[in-house]
mmCIF file of C-alpha atoms in Angstrom:
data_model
loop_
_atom_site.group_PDB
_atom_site.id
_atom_site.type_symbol
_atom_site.label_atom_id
_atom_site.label_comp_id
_atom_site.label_asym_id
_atom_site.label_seq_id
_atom_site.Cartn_x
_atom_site.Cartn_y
_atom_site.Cartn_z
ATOM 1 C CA UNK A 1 5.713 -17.268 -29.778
ATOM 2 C CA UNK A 2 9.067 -15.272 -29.041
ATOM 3 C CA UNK A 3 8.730 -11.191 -29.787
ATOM 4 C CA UNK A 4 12.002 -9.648 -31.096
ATOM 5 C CA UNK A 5 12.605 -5.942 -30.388
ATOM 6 C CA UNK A 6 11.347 -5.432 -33.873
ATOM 7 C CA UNK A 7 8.025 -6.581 -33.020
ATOM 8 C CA UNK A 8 8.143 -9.272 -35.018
ATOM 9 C CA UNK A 9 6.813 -12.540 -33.861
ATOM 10 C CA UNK A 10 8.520 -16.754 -34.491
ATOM 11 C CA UNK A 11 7.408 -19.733 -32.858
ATOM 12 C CA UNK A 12 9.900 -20.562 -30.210
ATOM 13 C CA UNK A 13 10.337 -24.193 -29.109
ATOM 14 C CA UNK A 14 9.531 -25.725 -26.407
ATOM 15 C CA UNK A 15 10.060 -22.177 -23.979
ATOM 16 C CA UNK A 16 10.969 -21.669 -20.777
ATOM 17 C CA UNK A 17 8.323 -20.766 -17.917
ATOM 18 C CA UNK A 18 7.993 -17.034 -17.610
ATOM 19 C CA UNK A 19 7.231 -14.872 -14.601
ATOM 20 C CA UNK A 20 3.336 -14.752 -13.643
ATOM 21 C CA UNK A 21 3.483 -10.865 -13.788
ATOM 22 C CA UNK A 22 4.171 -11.506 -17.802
ATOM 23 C CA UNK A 23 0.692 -12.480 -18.246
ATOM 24 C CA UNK A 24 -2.970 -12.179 -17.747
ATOM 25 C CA UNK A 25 -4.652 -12.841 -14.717
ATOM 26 C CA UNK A 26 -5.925 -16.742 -15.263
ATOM 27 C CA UNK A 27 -9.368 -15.592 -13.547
ATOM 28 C CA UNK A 28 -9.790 -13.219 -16.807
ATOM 29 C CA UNK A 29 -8.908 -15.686 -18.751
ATOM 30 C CA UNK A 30 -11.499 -18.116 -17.571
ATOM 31 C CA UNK A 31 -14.351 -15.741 -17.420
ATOM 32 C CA UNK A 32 -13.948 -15.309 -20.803
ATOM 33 C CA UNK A 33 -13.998 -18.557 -21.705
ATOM 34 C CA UNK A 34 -17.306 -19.019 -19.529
ATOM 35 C CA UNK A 35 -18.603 -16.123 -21.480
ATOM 36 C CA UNK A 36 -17.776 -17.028 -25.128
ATOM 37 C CA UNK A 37 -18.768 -21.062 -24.626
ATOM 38 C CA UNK A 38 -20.451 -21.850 -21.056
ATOM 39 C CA UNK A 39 -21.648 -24.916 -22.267
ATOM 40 C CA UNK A 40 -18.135 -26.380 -23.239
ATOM 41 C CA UNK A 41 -15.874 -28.008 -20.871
ATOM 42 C CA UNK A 42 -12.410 -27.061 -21.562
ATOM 43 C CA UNK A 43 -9.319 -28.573 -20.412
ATOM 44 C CA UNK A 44 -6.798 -27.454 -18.054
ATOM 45 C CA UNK A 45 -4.071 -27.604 -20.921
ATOM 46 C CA UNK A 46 -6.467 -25.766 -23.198
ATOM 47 C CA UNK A 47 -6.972 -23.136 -20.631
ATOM 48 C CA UNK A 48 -3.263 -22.256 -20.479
ATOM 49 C CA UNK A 49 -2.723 -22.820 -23.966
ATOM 50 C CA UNK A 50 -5.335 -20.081 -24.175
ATOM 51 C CA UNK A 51 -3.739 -17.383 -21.105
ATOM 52 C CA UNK A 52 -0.213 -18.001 -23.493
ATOM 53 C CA UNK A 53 -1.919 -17.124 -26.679
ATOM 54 C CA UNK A 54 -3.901 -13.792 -25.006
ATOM 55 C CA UNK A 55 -0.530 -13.033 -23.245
ATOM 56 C CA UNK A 56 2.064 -12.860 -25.923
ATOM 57 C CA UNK A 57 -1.050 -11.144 -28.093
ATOM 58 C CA UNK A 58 -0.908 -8.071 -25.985
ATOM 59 C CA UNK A 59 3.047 -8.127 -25.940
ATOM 60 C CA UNK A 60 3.127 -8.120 -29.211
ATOM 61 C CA UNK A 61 0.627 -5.494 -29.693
ATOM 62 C CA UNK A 62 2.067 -3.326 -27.289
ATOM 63 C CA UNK A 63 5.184 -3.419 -28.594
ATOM 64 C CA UNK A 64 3.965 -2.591 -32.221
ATOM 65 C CA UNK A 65 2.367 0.279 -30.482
ATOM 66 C CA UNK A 66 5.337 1.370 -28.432
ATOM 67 C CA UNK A 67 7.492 1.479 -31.442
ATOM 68 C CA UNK A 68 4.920 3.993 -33.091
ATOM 69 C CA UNK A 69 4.934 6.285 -30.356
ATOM 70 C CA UNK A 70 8.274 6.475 -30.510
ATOM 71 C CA UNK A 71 8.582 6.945 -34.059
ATOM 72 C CA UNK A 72 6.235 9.725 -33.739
ATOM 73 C CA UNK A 73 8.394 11.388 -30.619
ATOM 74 C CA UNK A 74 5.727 10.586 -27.792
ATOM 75 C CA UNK A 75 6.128 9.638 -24.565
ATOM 76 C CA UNK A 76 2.749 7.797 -24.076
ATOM 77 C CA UNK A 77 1.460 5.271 -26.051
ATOM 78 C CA UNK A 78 -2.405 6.293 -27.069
ATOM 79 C CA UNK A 79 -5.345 4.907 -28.619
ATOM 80 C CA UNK A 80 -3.999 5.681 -32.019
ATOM 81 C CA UNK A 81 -0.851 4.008 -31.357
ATOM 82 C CA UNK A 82 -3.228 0.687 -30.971
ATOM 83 C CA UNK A 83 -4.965 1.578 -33.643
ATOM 84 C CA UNK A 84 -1.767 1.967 -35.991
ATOM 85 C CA UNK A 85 -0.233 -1.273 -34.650
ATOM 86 C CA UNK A 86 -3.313 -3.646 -35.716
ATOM 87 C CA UNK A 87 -2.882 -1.917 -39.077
ATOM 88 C CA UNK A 88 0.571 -2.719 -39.211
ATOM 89 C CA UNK A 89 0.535 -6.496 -37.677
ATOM 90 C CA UNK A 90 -2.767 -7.720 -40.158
ATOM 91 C CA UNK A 91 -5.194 -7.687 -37.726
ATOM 92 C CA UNK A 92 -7.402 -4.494 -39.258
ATOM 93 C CA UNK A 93 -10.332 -7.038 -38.532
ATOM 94 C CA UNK A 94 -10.234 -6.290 -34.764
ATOM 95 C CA UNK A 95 -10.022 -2.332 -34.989
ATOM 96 C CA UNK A 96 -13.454 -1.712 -35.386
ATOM 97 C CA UNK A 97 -14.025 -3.360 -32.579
ATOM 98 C CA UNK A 98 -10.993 -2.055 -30.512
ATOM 99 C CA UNK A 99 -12.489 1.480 -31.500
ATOM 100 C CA UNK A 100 -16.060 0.585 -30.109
ATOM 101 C CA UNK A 101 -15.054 -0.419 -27.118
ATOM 102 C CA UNK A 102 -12.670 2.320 -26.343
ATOM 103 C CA UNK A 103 -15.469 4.820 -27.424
ATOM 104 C CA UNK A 104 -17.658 2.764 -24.508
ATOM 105 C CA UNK A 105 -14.847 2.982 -21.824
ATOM 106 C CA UNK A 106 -14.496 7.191 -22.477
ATOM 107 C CA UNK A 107 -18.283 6.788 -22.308
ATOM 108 C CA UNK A 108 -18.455 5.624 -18.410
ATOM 109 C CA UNK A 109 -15.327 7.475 -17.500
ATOM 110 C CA UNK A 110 -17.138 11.090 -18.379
ATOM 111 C CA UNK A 111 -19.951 9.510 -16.376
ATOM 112 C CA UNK A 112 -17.906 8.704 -13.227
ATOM 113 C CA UNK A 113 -16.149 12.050 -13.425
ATOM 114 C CA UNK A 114 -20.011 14.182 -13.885
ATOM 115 C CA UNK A 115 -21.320 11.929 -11.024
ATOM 116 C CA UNK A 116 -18.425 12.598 -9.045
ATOM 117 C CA UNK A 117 -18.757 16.668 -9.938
ATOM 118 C CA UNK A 118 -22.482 16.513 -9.312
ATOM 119 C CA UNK A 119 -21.573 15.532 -5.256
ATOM 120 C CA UNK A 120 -19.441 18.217 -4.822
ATOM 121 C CA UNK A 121 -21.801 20.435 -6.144
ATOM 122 C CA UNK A 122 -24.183 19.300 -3.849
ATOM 123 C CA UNK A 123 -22.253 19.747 -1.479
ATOM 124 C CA UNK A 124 -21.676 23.425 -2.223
ATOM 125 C CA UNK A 125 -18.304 23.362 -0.670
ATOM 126 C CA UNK A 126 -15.422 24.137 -3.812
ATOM 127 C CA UNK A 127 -13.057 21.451 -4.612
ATOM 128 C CA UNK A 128 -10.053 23.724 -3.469
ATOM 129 C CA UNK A 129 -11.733 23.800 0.236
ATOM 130 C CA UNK A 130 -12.051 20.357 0.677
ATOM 131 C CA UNK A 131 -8.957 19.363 -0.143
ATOM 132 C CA UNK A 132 -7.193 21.933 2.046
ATOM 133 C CA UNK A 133 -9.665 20.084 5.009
ATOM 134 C CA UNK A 134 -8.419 17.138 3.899
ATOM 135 C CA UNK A 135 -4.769 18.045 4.208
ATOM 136 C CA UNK A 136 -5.671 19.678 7.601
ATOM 137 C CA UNK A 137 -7.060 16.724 8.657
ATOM 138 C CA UNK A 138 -4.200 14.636 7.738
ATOM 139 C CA UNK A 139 -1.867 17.176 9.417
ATOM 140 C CA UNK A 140 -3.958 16.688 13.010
ATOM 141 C CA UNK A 141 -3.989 13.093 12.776
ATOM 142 C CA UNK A 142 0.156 12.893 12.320
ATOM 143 C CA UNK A 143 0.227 15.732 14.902
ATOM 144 C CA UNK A 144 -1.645 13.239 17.320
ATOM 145 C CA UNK A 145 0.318 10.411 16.922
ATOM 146 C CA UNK A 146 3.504 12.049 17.788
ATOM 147 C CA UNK A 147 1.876 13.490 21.077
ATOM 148 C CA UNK A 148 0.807 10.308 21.524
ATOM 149 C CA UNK A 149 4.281 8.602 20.730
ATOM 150 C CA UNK A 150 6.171 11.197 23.057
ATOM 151 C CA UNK A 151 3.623 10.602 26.165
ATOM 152 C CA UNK A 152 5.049 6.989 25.770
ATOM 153 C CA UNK A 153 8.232 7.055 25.835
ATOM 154 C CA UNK A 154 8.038 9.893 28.538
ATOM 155 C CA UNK A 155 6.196 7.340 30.671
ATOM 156 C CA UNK A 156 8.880 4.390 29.716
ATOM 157 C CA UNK A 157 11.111 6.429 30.873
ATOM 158 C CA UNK A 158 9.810 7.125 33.964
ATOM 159 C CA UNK A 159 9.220 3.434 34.680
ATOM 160 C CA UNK A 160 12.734 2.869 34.129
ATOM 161 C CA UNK A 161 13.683 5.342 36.407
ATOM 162 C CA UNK A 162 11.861 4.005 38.780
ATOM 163 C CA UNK A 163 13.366 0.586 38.582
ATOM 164 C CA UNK A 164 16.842 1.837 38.254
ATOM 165 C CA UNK A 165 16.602 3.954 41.597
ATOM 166 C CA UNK A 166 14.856 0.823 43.795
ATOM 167 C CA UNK A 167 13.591 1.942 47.434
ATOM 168 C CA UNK A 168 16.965 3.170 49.655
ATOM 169 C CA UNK A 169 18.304 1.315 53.051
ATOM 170 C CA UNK A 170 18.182 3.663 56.300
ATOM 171 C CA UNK A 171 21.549 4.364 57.526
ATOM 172 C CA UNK A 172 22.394 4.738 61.336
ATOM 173 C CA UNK A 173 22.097 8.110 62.872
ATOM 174 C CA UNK A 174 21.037 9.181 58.769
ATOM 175 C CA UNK A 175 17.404 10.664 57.484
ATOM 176 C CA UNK A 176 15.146 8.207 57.780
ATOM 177 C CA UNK A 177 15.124 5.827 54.352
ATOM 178 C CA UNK A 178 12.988 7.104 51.638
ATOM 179 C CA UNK A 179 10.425 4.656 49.887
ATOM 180 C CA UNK A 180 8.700 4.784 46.683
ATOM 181 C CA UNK A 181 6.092 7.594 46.273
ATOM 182 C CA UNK A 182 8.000 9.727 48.733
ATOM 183 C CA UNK A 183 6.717 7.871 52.327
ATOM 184 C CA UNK A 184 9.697 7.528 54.593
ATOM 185 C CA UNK A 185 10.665 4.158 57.061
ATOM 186 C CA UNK A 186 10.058 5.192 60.688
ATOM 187 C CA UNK A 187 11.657 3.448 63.220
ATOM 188 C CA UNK A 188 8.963 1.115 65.185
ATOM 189 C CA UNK A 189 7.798 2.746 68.522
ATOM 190 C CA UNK A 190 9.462 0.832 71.411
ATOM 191 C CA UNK A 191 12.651 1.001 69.890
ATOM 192 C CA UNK A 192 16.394 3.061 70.241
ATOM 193 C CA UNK A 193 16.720 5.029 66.994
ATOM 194 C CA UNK A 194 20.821 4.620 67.840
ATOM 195 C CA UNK A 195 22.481 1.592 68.963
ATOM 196 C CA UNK A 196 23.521 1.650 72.852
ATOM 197 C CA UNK A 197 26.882 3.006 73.287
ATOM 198 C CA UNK A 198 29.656 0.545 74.640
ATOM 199 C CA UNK A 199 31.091 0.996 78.218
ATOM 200 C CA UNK A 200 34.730 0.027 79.263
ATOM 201 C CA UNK A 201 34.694 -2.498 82.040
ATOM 202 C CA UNK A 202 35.647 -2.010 84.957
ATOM 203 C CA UNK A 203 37.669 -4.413 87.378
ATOM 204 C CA UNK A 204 36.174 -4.417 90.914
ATOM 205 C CA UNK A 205 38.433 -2.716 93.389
ATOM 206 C CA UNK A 206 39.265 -4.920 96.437
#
């Protein structure tokens, strides 16, 4: 089945392999085969045949639906717009049943969302004041991490430093030579800190 802008709907032949993100999740599709017949095997070729069919359903439908919304000027395509589409594409048999289980799913969300309110009322702390500890708490975290960040690269940069400088040579008649951590190279006991100086010699008189 190709879908024209239109909405409309032909049989295309043969067809071309689409990207994955164009259709259902094949897990879906198989647990709702296991639901509707567990006690059937069905093929491999019957599965996909099955993920096509449920796949170019929903573009179709939501492109029915999208072309409503924008008829009516709206931005979002709604319940109604679903609702309107099945009308228009023959398939009024499924809106009852569309309808039923939207009014289920609106159901458990106002559930979730009282549960939800119920445990900050429990809480007794205002919505307002926890998220302003949450954003406070975000804000010492990132404030840590650059501390954290900045200690090392000031220590990388001391290690280089230290490499770079390497321990110094002592130099004759100089300071003695410096070493690492500040400790300086004495001369061993025994020995001149200077180098003899040189006489002339001197022929013997006769």
């Amino acid at each position: 089945i190709r879908i024209s802008g239109s909405g409309s709907f032909a049989m295309a032949d043969g067809g071309g392999s689409q990207d994955d993100e164009l259709y259902l999740p094949r897990t879906v599709v198989n647990k709702l085969i296991k639901e509707m017949v567990p006690n059937i095997r069905v093929s491999t070729d019957a599965r996909d045949l099955l993920l096509n069919c449920c796949s170019e359903f929903i573009h179709l439908l939501a492109s029915e639906a999208s072309e409503v919304s924008e008829k009516q000027q709206k931005k979002v395509i709604s319940p109604e717009h679903v609702v309107e589409a099945l009308h228009t594409l023959g398939f009024q048999e499924y809106v009852e049943d569309v309808q039923a289980v939207h009014k289920e799913y609106r159901e458990q969300a106002s559930k979730h969302r009282r549960r939800g309110r119920s445990k900050l009322d429990r809480l007794g702390i205002p919505e307002e004041e926890l998220l302003r500890q949450q954003q406070q708490l975000f804000e010492e975290a990132r404030q840590q991490q650059l501390e954290n960040e900045l200690l090392e690269q000031q220590r990388l940069l001391q290690q280089q430093s230290a490499l770079a400088s390497g321990p110094q040579v002592a130099v004759s008649g100089g300071p003695p030579a410096q070493l690492p951590g500040g400790h300086a190279l004495q001369p061993s006991p025994g020995l001149p800190s200077q180098p003899p100086a040189l006489v002339p010699h001197q022929p013997a008189s006769k």
